[in-house]
């Protein structure tokens, strides 16, 4: 029997909004990918993936995203906050070769950036994940990615590991210098997107893989070679891969900073429209 995997990539609050809208638009138009046999999340995708795997429907997730957007608007009205500064992180990422693994020295540099960041506490950060922050069993069909800040080791949290769900998801979302490194069993972990924005090659044992990658046009030169290599791994193992990236309208809605929450309602709505438009193509592949 062909197994199906859903791979959800990283992209900050903007990525969460887009992925949520996209998945809801697909589901409402007959291409519901939320029932995948296996869901892999990285960073923003770890949040969407955990919600799907713990039983939240795409439509419920979309309504929750609109509520989150409304709260962000209210916070903005009280006093515009400053969007996180991504320059230190991007300075390191820009030195990464377009193909191949992240060099060990750069991964360790990212680890130090993560450990030295002036951020909120781990507890405050984890609490922000709402329904997946508390104690609950790890879903069997879900995994997310993170990286040990001290060694650069790439890890995959799943039902077979000891990580609590809330901490596992938070570690996958721990963008260096923006959010705190997360402690799990005495070690501290950062965003799994430092290896890859999607880590889609981990889905190589599945027959059909839908990859949702937060790849604005400006990021394509940096991200596309890695994505193509990951899809090649899936195909070389006998599987099929379908890539979904933001369309032009979504790319325009994103703005210049994926960590900026101020426009997430417009992003979610653009994602929903794209999901509706892509449903026939995705359904033909998935069903």
Coordinates of C-alpha atoms in Angstrom, one line a residue:
X1 CA 0.0 0.0 0.0
X2 CA 1.3 3.5 -0.9
X3 CA 2.0 5.6 2.2
X4 CA 1.7 9.3 2.1
X5 CA 3.8 11.9 3.9
X6 CA 3.2 15.6 4.5
X7 CA 6.4 17.7 4.9
X8 CA 5.8 21.2 6.3
X9 CA 8.8 23.6 6.2
X10 CA 9.9 26.5 8.3
X11 CA 9.1 30.2 7.8
X12 CA 8.3 32.0 11.1
X13 CA 4.9 33.3 12.0
X14 CA 4.3 34.2 8.3
X15 CA 5.0 30.6 7.4
X16 CA 2.5 29.3 10.0
X17 CA -0.1 31.6 8.6
X18 CA 0.5 30.6 5.0
X19 CA 0.7 26.9 5.7
X20 CA -2.5 27.0 7.8
X21 CA -4.4 28.9 5.0
X22 CA -3.0 26.6 2.3
X23 CA -3.9 23.4 4.1
X24 CA -7.4 24.7 4.9
X25 CA -7.9 25.8 1.3
X26 CA -6.9 22.4 0.0
X27 CA -9.1 20.6 2.5
X28 CA -12.2 22.7 1.7
X29 CA -11.6 22.1 -2.0
X30 CA -11.3 18.3 -1.8
X31 CA -7.6 17.7 -1.3
X32 CA -7.3 17.1 2.4
X33 CA -3.6 16.3 3.1
X34 CA -4.1 16.4 6.9
X35 CA -4.7 12.6 7.0
X36 CA -1.2 11.8 5.9
X37 CA 0.4 8.6 7.3
X38 CA 3.3 10.6 8.5
X39 CA 3.7 14.3 9.1
X40 CA 7.2 15.9 9.4
X41 CA 7.5 19.5 10.6
X42 CA 10.4 21.9 10.7
X43 CA 10.2 25.2 12.6
X44 CA 6.9 26.8 11.6
X45 CA 5.9 23.5 10.0
X46 CA 6.4 21.7 13.3
X47 CA 3.6 23.9 14.8
X48 CA 1.1 23.2 11.9
X49 CA 2.1 19.5 11.8
X50 CA 1.6 19.0 15.6
X51 CA -1.8 20.6 15.5
X52 CA -2.9 18.4 12.6
X53 CA -1.4 15.3 14.2
X54 CA -3.2 16.0 17.5
X55 CA -6.6 16.1 15.8
X56 CA -7.1 19.8 15.0
X57 CA -9.0 20.1 11.7
X58 CA -7.6 22.5 8.9
X59 CA -10.7 24.7 9.3
X60 CA -10.4 24.9 13.0
X61 CA -6.7 25.8 12.6
X62 CA -7.6 28.5 10.1
X63 CA -10.1 30.1 12.5
X64 CA -7.5 29.9 15.3
X65 CA -5.0 31.6 13.0
X66 CA -7.5 34.5 12.3
X67 CA -7.9 34.8 16.1
X68 CA -4.1 35.0 16.5
X69 CA -3.9 37.6 13.8
X70 CA -6.5 39.7 15.6
X71 CA -4.5 39.5 18.8
X72 CA -1.5 40.6 16.9
X73 CA -3.4 43.6 15.5
X74 CA -4.5 44.5 19.1
X75 CA -0.9 44.3 20.3
X76 CA 0.2 46.4 17.4
X77 CA -2.4 49.1 18.2
X78 CA -1.1 49.4 21.7
X79 CA 2.4 50.2 20.4
X80 CA 4.1 48.9 17.3
X81 CA 6.8 46.5 18.3
X82 CA 10.0 46.1 16.4
X83 CA 10.3 43.1 14.1
X84 CA 13.1 40.7 15.2
X85 CA 16.5 41.4 13.6
X86 CA 17.4 38.6 11.3
X87 CA 20.7 40.0 10.1
X88 CA 23.0 38.1 12.5
X89 CA 21.3 34.8 11.4
X90 CA 21.2 35.7 7.8
X91 CA 24.9 36.6 7.9
X92 CA 25.8 33.1 8.9
X93 CA 23.3 31.4 6.5
X94 CA 24.6 33.5 3.6
X95 CA 27.9 31.7 3.9
X96 CA 26.3 28.3 3.5
X97 CA 27.2 26.5 0.2
X98 CA 24.1 26.2 -2.1
X99 CA 24.4 22.4 -2.1
X100 CA 25.4 19.8 0.5
X101 CA 25.2 19.8 4.3
X102 CA 25.7 22.8 6.4
X103 CA 29.5 23.0 7.2
X104 CA 30.2 21.9 10.8
X105 CA 31.9 25.2 11.7
X106 CA 28.8 27.2 10.6
X107 CA 26.5 24.9 12.5
X108 CA 28.5 25.4 15.7
X109 CA 28.5 29.2 15.0
X110 CA 24.7 29.1 14.8
X111 CA 24.7 27.1 18.1
X112 CA 26.6 29.9 19.8
X113 CA 24.3 32.5 18.3
X114 CA 21.4 30.6 19.7
X115 CA 22.9 30.2 23.2
X116 CA 24.0 33.9 23.4
X117 CA 20.7 35.4 22.2
X118 CA 18.8 37.9 24.4
X119 CA 15.4 36.3 24.3
X120 CA 12.3 35.5 26.4
X121 CA 12.6 32.6 28.7
X122 CA 12.1 29.0 27.6
X123 CA 8.9 28.8 29.7
X124 CA 7.4 31.9 28.2
X125 CA 8.2 30.8 24.7
X126 CA 6.8 27.3 25.2
X127 CA 3.6 28.6 26.7
X128 CA 3.0 30.6 23.5
X129 CA 2.3 27.3 21.6
X130 CA -1.1 27.0 23.2
X131 CA -2.8 23.6 22.8
X132 CA 0.5 21.8 22.1
X133 CA 2.4 23.4 25.0
X134 CA 1.0 21.1 27.7
X135 CA 1.6 17.6 28.7
X136 CA 0.1 15.2 26.1
X137 CA 1.2 12.0 24.3
X138 CA 3.4 12.4 21.3
X139 CA 1.3 11.6 18.1
X140 CA 2.5 8.4 16.5
X141 CA 2.4 9.8 13.0
X142 CA 4.3 13.0 13.7
X143 CA 7.9 14.1 13.9
X144 CA 9.8 17.3 14.0
X145 CA 13.4 18.4 13.7
X146 CA 16.0 20.2 15.9
X147 CA 19.7 20.6 16.3
X148 CA 21.9 20.3 19.4
X149 CA 23.5 23.7 19.9
X150 CA 26.7 22.3 21.5
X151 CA 27.5 19.7 18.9
X152 CA 25.6 20.6 15.7
X153 CA 23.9 17.1 15.8
X154 CA 20.7 16.9 13.8
X155 CA 17.9 15.2 15.7
X156 CA 14.4 14.1 14.9
X157 CA 11.9 14.1 17.7
X158 CA 9.1 11.5 17.5
X159 CA 7.0 9.1 19.6
X160 CA 10.2 7.0 20.0
X161 CA 12.2 9.8 21.7
X162 CA 12.0 11.2 25.1
X163 CA 11.1 14.8 24.2
X164 CA 7.8 16.2 25.5
X165 CA 5.7 17.4 22.7
X166 CA 5.7 21.1 23.7
X167 CA 9.4 21.2 24.2
X168 CA 10.1 19.2 21.0
X169 CA 8.0 21.7 18.9
X170 CA 9.5 24.7 20.6
X171 CA 13.0 23.4 19.9
X172 CA 12.2 23.0 16.3
X173 CA 11.0 26.7 16.2
X174 CA 14.0 28.1 18.2
X175 CA 15.4 30.5 15.6
X176 CA 18.9 31.4 16.8
X177 CA 19.1 34.7 18.5
X178 CA 15.4 35.3 18.1
X179 CA 14.0 32.6 20.4
X180 CA 15.6 30.7 23.3
X181 CA 17.4 27.4 22.9
X182 CA 15.2 24.7 24.4
X183 CA 16.4 22.3 27.1
X184 CA 15.6 18.6 26.7
X185 CA 17.3 16.0 28.9
X186 CA 19.9 18.5 29.9
X187 CA 20.9 19.6 26.4
X188 CA 19.8 22.7 24.5
X189 CA 18.4 22.6 21.0
X190 CA 17.7 25.1 18.2
X191 CA 15.7 25.2 15.0
X192 CA 15.9 22.2 12.7
X193 CA 15.7 24.6 9.8
X194 CA 19.4 25.3 10.2
X195 CA 20.0 22.0 8.4
X196 CA 17.3 22.5 5.8
X197 CA 14.1 24.5 5.5
X198 CA 12.1 21.3 4.9
X199 CA 14.3 18.3 5.7
X200 CA 12.1 16.5 3.1
X201 CA 14.7 13.8 2.4
X202 CA 13.6 12.2 5.7
X203 CA 10.3 11.2 4.0
X204 CA 12.2 9.0 1.5
X205 CA 10.5 5.8 2.7
X206 CA 7.0 7.0 1.7
X207 CA 5.4 6.5 -1.7
X208 CA 3.8 10.0 -2.1
X209 CA 5.2 13.1 -0.5
X210 CA 3.7 16.6 -0.5
X211 CA 6.3 19.2 0.4
X212 CA 5.1 22.6 1.6
X213 CA 8.1 25.0 1.5
X214 CA 7.9 28.6 2.6
X215 CA 10.0 29.9 -0.3
X216 CA 9.4 33.5 -1.2
X217 CA 10.8 34.4 -4.6
X218 CA 13.8 36.2 -3.1
X219 CA 14.7 33.0 -1.2
X220 CA 14.5 30.7 -4.2
X221 CA 18.2 30.9 -5.3
X222 CA 19.3 29.8 -1.7
X223 CA 16.5 27.2 -1.1
X224 CA 15.8 25.6 -4.5
X225 CA 19.0 23.6 -4.9
X226 CA 18.5 22.0 -1.5
X227 CA 14.9 21.2 -2.2
X228 CA 15.7 19.7 -5.5
X229 CA 18.3 17.5 -3.9
X230 CA 15.8 16.4 -1.2
X231 CA 13.2 15.5 -3.8
X232 CA 15.8 13.5 -5.7
X233 CA 16.4 11.4 -2.6
X234 CA 12.7 10.6 -2.4
X235 CA 12.5 9.7 -6.1
X236 CA 15.7 7.6 -5.9
X237 CA 14.0 5.5 -3.2
X238 CA 11.0 4.9 -5.4
X239 CA 8.7 7.7 -4.2
X240 CA 7.0 10.6 -5.8
X241 CA 7.3 14.2 -4.6
X242 CA 5.0 17.2 -5.1
X243 CA 6.3 20.7 -4.1
X244 CA 4.1 23.5 -3.1
X245 CA 5.6 27.0 -2.7
X246 CA 4.0 30.4 -2.3
X247 CA 2.4 31.8 -5.4
X248 CA 2.8 35.4 -6.5
X249 CA -0.1 36.7 -4.4
X250 CA 1.2 35.0 -1.3
X251 CA 4.7 36.2 -1.9
X252 CA 3.5 39.7 -2.1
X253 CA 1.5 39.3 1.2
X254 CA 4.5 38.0 3.0
X255 CA 6.4 41.2 3.3
X256 CA 10.1 41.4 3.8
X257 CA 10.4 39.7 7.2
X258 CA 9.1 36.2 7.9
X259 CA 9.2 36.9 11.6
X260 CA 6.9 39.8 11.4
X261 CA 3.4 38.8 12.7
X262 CA 1.6 42.0 11.7
X263 CA 0.2 40.8 8.4
X264 CA -0.6 37.2 9.2
X265 CA -4.4 37.4 8.5
X266 CA -3.7 38.6 4.9
X267 CA -1.1 35.8 4.5
X268 CA -3.5 33.2 5.8
X269 CA -6.2 34.4 3.4
X270 CA -3.8 34.4 0.5
X271 CA -2.7 30.9 1.5
X272 CA -6.3 29.7 1.6
X273 CA -6.9 31.1 -1.9
X274 CA -3.8 29.3 -3.2
X275 CA -5.0 26.1 -1.6
X276 CA -8.3 26.3 -3.4
X277 CA -6.4 27.0 -6.7
X278 CA -4.0 24.1 -6.1
X279 CA -6.6 21.5 -4.9
X280 CA -7.1 19.8 -8.3
X281 CA -3.4 19.3 -8.8
X282 CA -2.7 18.2 -5.3
X283 CA -5.8 15.9 -5.2
X284 CA -4.8 14.2 -8.4
X285 CA -1.4 13.4 -6.9
X286 CA -2.6 12.6 -3.4
X287 CA -5.8 10.7 -3.7

